XYZ file of C-alpha atoms in Angstrom:
295
model
C 27.803 72.078 5.598
C 31.478 72.505 6.604
C 34.074 70.640 4.592
C 37.358 69.036 5.462
C 40.371 70.977 4.267
C 43.392 68.956 3.188
C 46.525 69.364 5.253
C 48.677 69.965 2.188
C 48.443 71.857 -1.067
C 46.703 70.321 -4.054
C 49.030 68.660 -6.528
C 47.207 69.991 -9.583
C 45.056 72.938 -10.626
C 41.568 73.549 -9.299
C 38.679 74.203 -11.663
C 36.198 76.872 -10.507
C 32.995 77.406 -12.483
C 30.551 80.279 -12.072
C 26.825 80.445 -12.574
C 25.220 81.806 -15.722
C 22.095 79.734 -16.520
C 21.827 79.077 -20.286
C 25.258 80.663 -20.776
C 26.633 77.510 -19.216
C 26.807 76.365 -22.841
C 29.671 78.820 -23.418
C 31.361 77.407 -20.329
C 30.903 73.863 -21.654
C 32.489 74.778 -24.988
C 35.487 76.368 -23.272
C 35.906 73.382 -20.966
C 35.801 70.957 -23.873
C 38.704 72.750 -25.554
C 40.861 72.828 -22.412
C 40.182 69.176 -21.585
C 41.167 68.146 -25.111
C 44.469 69.952 -24.575
C 45.233 67.764 -21.544
C 43.962 69.934 -18.691
C 43.225 67.777 -15.635
C 41.578 69.338 -12.562
C 42.518 68.074 -9.115
C 39.324 69.482 -7.605
C 36.158 71.095 -9.012
C 34.183 73.902 -7.369
C 30.905 74.879 -9.029
C 28.107 77.387 -8.478
C 24.658 77.236 -10.104
C 25.053 76.085 -13.737
C 28.747 75.673 -12.940
C 27.643 73.064 -10.401
C 25.803 71.189 -13.163
C 28.785 71.278 -15.527
C 31.226 70.549 -12.730
C 29.228 67.599 -11.375
C 29.275 65.865 -14.755
C 32.994 66.476 -15.258
C 33.747 65.219 -11.745
C 32.725 61.781 -13.028
C 34.233 62.202 -16.524
C 37.175 64.610 -16.144
C 38.993 63.862 -19.393
C 38.633 64.894 -23.032
C 35.857 62.353 -23.637
C 33.921 63.895 -20.752
C 34.273 67.357 -22.270
C 32.974 66.086 -25.604
C 30.046 64.392 -23.875
C 29.232 67.567 -21.929
C 28.971 69.462 -25.218
C 26.683 66.728 -26.568
C 24.410 67.034 -23.539
C 24.131 70.797 -23.991
C 23.505 70.398 -27.723
C 20.604 68.060 -26.946
C 18.971 70.862 -24.913
C 18.710 73.250 -27.851
C 15.165 74.611 -27.885
C 14.250 73.125 -24.508
C 12.506 75.215 -21.843
C 14.134 75.756 -18.442
C 11.013 77.472 -17.146
C 7.559 75.938 -17.451
C 5.543 78.958 -18.609
C 2.218 77.544 -17.519
C -0.108 80.438 -16.555
C -2.249 78.167 -14.389
C 0.796 76.815 -12.588
C 2.153 80.308 -11.955
C -1.259 81.514 -10.775
C -1.516 78.550 -8.415
C 1.901 79.231 -6.902
C 1.020 82.883 -6.403
C -2.373 82.041 -4.914
C -0.891 79.490 -2.524
C 1.911 81.880 -1.560
C 4.655 79.602 -2.804
C 8.201 81.007 -2.767
C 8.765 80.715 -6.501
C 7.172 81.113 -9.911
C 8.433 77.980 -11.658
C 9.042 74.311 -11.034
C 12.598 72.941 -11.008
C 11.579 69.696 -12.765
C 13.798 70.504 -15.756
C 16.902 70.622 -13.545
C 15.832 67.537 -11.589
C 15.523 65.615 -14.842
C 18.944 66.763 -16.045
C 20.622 65.559 -12.864
C 18.762 62.249 -12.881
C 19.629 61.510 -16.515
C 23.311 62.452 -16.502
C 24.729 61.713 -13.049
C 25.923 58.084 -13.054
C 25.774 57.946 -9.241
C 24.061 60.465 -6.979
C 26.835 60.526 -4.401
C 29.733 62.928 -3.854
C 31.870 60.046 -2.579
C 31.802 58.321 -5.991
C 33.248 61.113 -8.163
C 36.639 60.635 -9.810
C 37.603 64.236 -8.972
C 36.627 65.801 -5.622
C 33.542 67.958 -6.147
C 32.366 70.969 -4.136
C 29.062 72.725 -4.821
C 28.354 76.209 -3.479
C 24.896 77.289 -2.332
C 23.434 80.020 -0.148
C 21.846 79.103 3.170
C 18.820 81.387 3.149
C 17.876 80.477 6.718
C 21.238 81.436 8.214
C 22.389 83.979 5.646
C 25.716 82.372 4.736
C 27.595 80.473 2.046
C 27.564 76.687 2.318
C 29.741 74.281 0.349
C 28.343 70.787 -0.166
C 30.741 67.875 -0.605
C 28.938 64.909 0.935
C 25.672 63.080 0.325
C 23.394 63.335 -2.741
C 24.807 65.524 -5.502
C 21.374 66.188 -7.009
C 20.074 67.988 -3.907
C 23.191 70.168 -3.813
C 22.733 71.037 -7.507
C 19.081 71.970 -6.980
C 20.074 74.160 -4.034
C 22.898 75.834 -5.962
C 20.654 76.543 -8.988
C 17.584 77.777 -7.059
C 17.430 81.320 -8.488
C 15.642 83.398 -5.827
C 11.993 83.986 -6.687
C 12.279 81.883 -9.843
C 12.805 78.423 -8.323
C 11.691 77.496 -4.812
C 14.318 77.278 -2.059
C 15.529 73.724 -1.456
C 15.198 72.354 2.054
C 18.144 70.321 3.348
C 18.406 69.240 6.976
C 15.848 71.827 8.066
C 17.456 74.832 6.346
C 16.431 76.465 3.079
C 18.957 77.045 0.296
C 18.996 79.220 -2.819
C 21.388 79.936 -5.680
C 25.044 79.948 -4.653
C 25.590 83.053 -6.762
C 23.946 85.163 -4.068
C 27.050 84.684 -1.885
C 29.733 83.387 -4.269
C 29.081 83.586 -7.999
C 32.617 82.311 -8.649
C 33.798 80.541 -5.506
C 37.541 81.093 -5.708
C 37.733 81.257 -1.926
C 36.785 77.597 -1.495
C 39.418 76.478 -4.009
C 42.097 78.454 -2.166
C 40.974 77.087 1.204
C 41.223 73.565 -0.212
C 44.886 74.182 -0.948
C 44.847 75.125 -4.624
C 48.033 76.822 -5.838
C 46.771 77.100 -9.412
C 43.181 77.807 -10.431
C 41.459 77.796 -13.800
C 38.240 79.782 -13.385
C 35.514 80.512 -15.941
C 33.381 83.517 -15.039
C 30.161 84.144 -16.967
C 29.186 87.340 -15.161
C 30.079 89.488 -18.188
C 28.740 87.056 -20.731
C 25.483 88.916 -21.230
C 25.483 92.682 -20.896
C 22.101 94.358 -21.271
C 22.948 97.894 -20.218
C 19.355 99.108 -20.641
C 16.987 96.412 -19.320
C 13.433 96.666 -20.619
C 11.415 94.652 -18.084
C 11.202 94.230 -14.292
C 12.825 90.802 -14.504
C 15.609 92.182 -16.689
C 16.215 94.958 -14.163
C 16.524 92.345 -11.381
C 18.868 90.162 -13.432
C 21.019 93.150 -14.413
C 21.234 94.316 -10.777
C 22.246 90.864 -9.519
C 24.777 90.549 -12.325
C 26.467 93.831 -11.385
C 26.641 92.711 -7.762
C 28.200 89.397 -8.785
C 30.777 91.124 -10.989
C 31.892 93.268 -8.089
C 32.231 90.231 -5.813
C 34.316 88.383 -8.402
C 36.640 91.353 -8.957
C 37.231 91.736 -5.223
C 37.857 88.018 -4.750
C 40.378 87.903 -7.592
C 42.240 90.864 -6.145
C 42.191 89.526 -2.593
C 43.068 85.903 -3.361
C 45.703 86.389 -6.082
C 48.531 86.595 -3.502
C 47.566 83.102 -2.287
C 47.106 81.309 -5.634
C 47.897 81.722 -9.326
C 44.460 82.470 -10.782
C 43.797 82.061 -14.494
C 40.443 83.751 -15.013
C 38.629 83.356 -18.330
C 35.899 85.899 -18.881
C 33.829 85.604 -22.103
C 31.896 88.599 -23.363
C 28.959 88.462 -25.757
C 27.900 91.595 -27.596
C 24.151 91.010 -27.295
C 21.884 90.019 -24.454
C 21.021 86.343 -24.039
C 18.134 85.483 -21.732
C 19.015 83.327 -18.755
C 16.411 80.772 -19.842
C 17.025 80.995 -23.584
C 18.195 77.634 -24.916
C 17.231 78.364 -28.518
C 20.799 79.248 -29.499
C 22.724 76.679 -27.470
C 24.453 75.340 -30.572
C 25.882 78.782 -31.374
C 26.944 79.358 -27.754
C 28.761 76.017 -27.734
C 30.557 76.842 -30.983
C 31.611 80.247 -29.687
C 32.823 78.770 -26.407
C 34.958 76.205 -28.218
C 36.329 78.819 -30.627
C 37.215 81.115 -27.751
C 38.921 78.233 -25.953
C 41.066 77.526 -28.988
C 41.983 81.203 -29.226
C 42.920 81.451 -25.544
C 44.834 78.207 -25.080
C 48.186 79.638 -26.142
C 47.831 82.821 -24.083
C 46.536 81.008 -20.970
C 49.322 78.415 -20.913
C 53.100 78.504 -21.247
C 55.343 76.280 -23.397
C 55.096 73.493 -20.797
C 51.307 73.657 -20.674
C 51.149 75.321 -17.266
C 48.480 77.908 -16.553
C 49.478 81.574 -16.684
C 47.915 83.832 -14.024
C 45.814 86.755 -15.193
C 42.439 87.748 -16.567
C 41.784 86.626 -20.121
C 38.741 88.307 -21.612
C 37.546 87.895 -25.178
C 34.537 89.247 -26.987
C 32.661 86.801 -29.141
C 30.257 87.816 -31.907
C 26.721 88.859 -31.096
C 24.117 86.200 -31.637
C 21.595 86.861 -34.410
């Protein structure tokens, strides 16, 4: 779906959020810290779990919204993103479905926490990136139901079924744009705060077929992000925050959400002074911090 580009530059910074599944809790903790400091996005661009976090903040963009986002994530501790039902998986395989798991968990999240399921009602303009599987291209949603765009953007290939919208099938936006800096720049952003989770979980020696797939996709996404930062930096001041965790965290593992939230908030506090100048303006650059391994 094409979007309308403003004829002038944005007055404030854009917020760009990457995918990262359960590691979205780290992103939420970081966001909470920056929002408490007075950060106010003029536009939000989200991919995959970044679309979930971004959609909520588009309705509640202030410090209270950041606190509430952390509360929502905390309530998910121990929940299951994937329904590991052997009969359900066997049925999907037998009926040649395009996925292994149902997306009911994500549907429920959107239904419970979006006050209105309409892009036009957000307080901050919201853009959600997905991949058009039918046409092989990136698509940015900004009109209509937000929930369908979120489901499309979070449809991990092979894990969740593609989402059909207007006759085309869509999968996870990370396939084409894990961190969609390009859309923010095209919308007129001069300053961008971006949170990239592609280095948040680094299992150098994967031990299962799924882990090999996840590791391979992650490396591809990292390369895309690095090239985009290099290519777009002449057009906008990009402040890129890149957390690093010393141990692997499964993409569906919500058992340690509370610790991920705490580490995200602590990292945000540590980075605030280096990411902003004396007047509170964002400094361009890549700000990477390692946070302790989870037990």
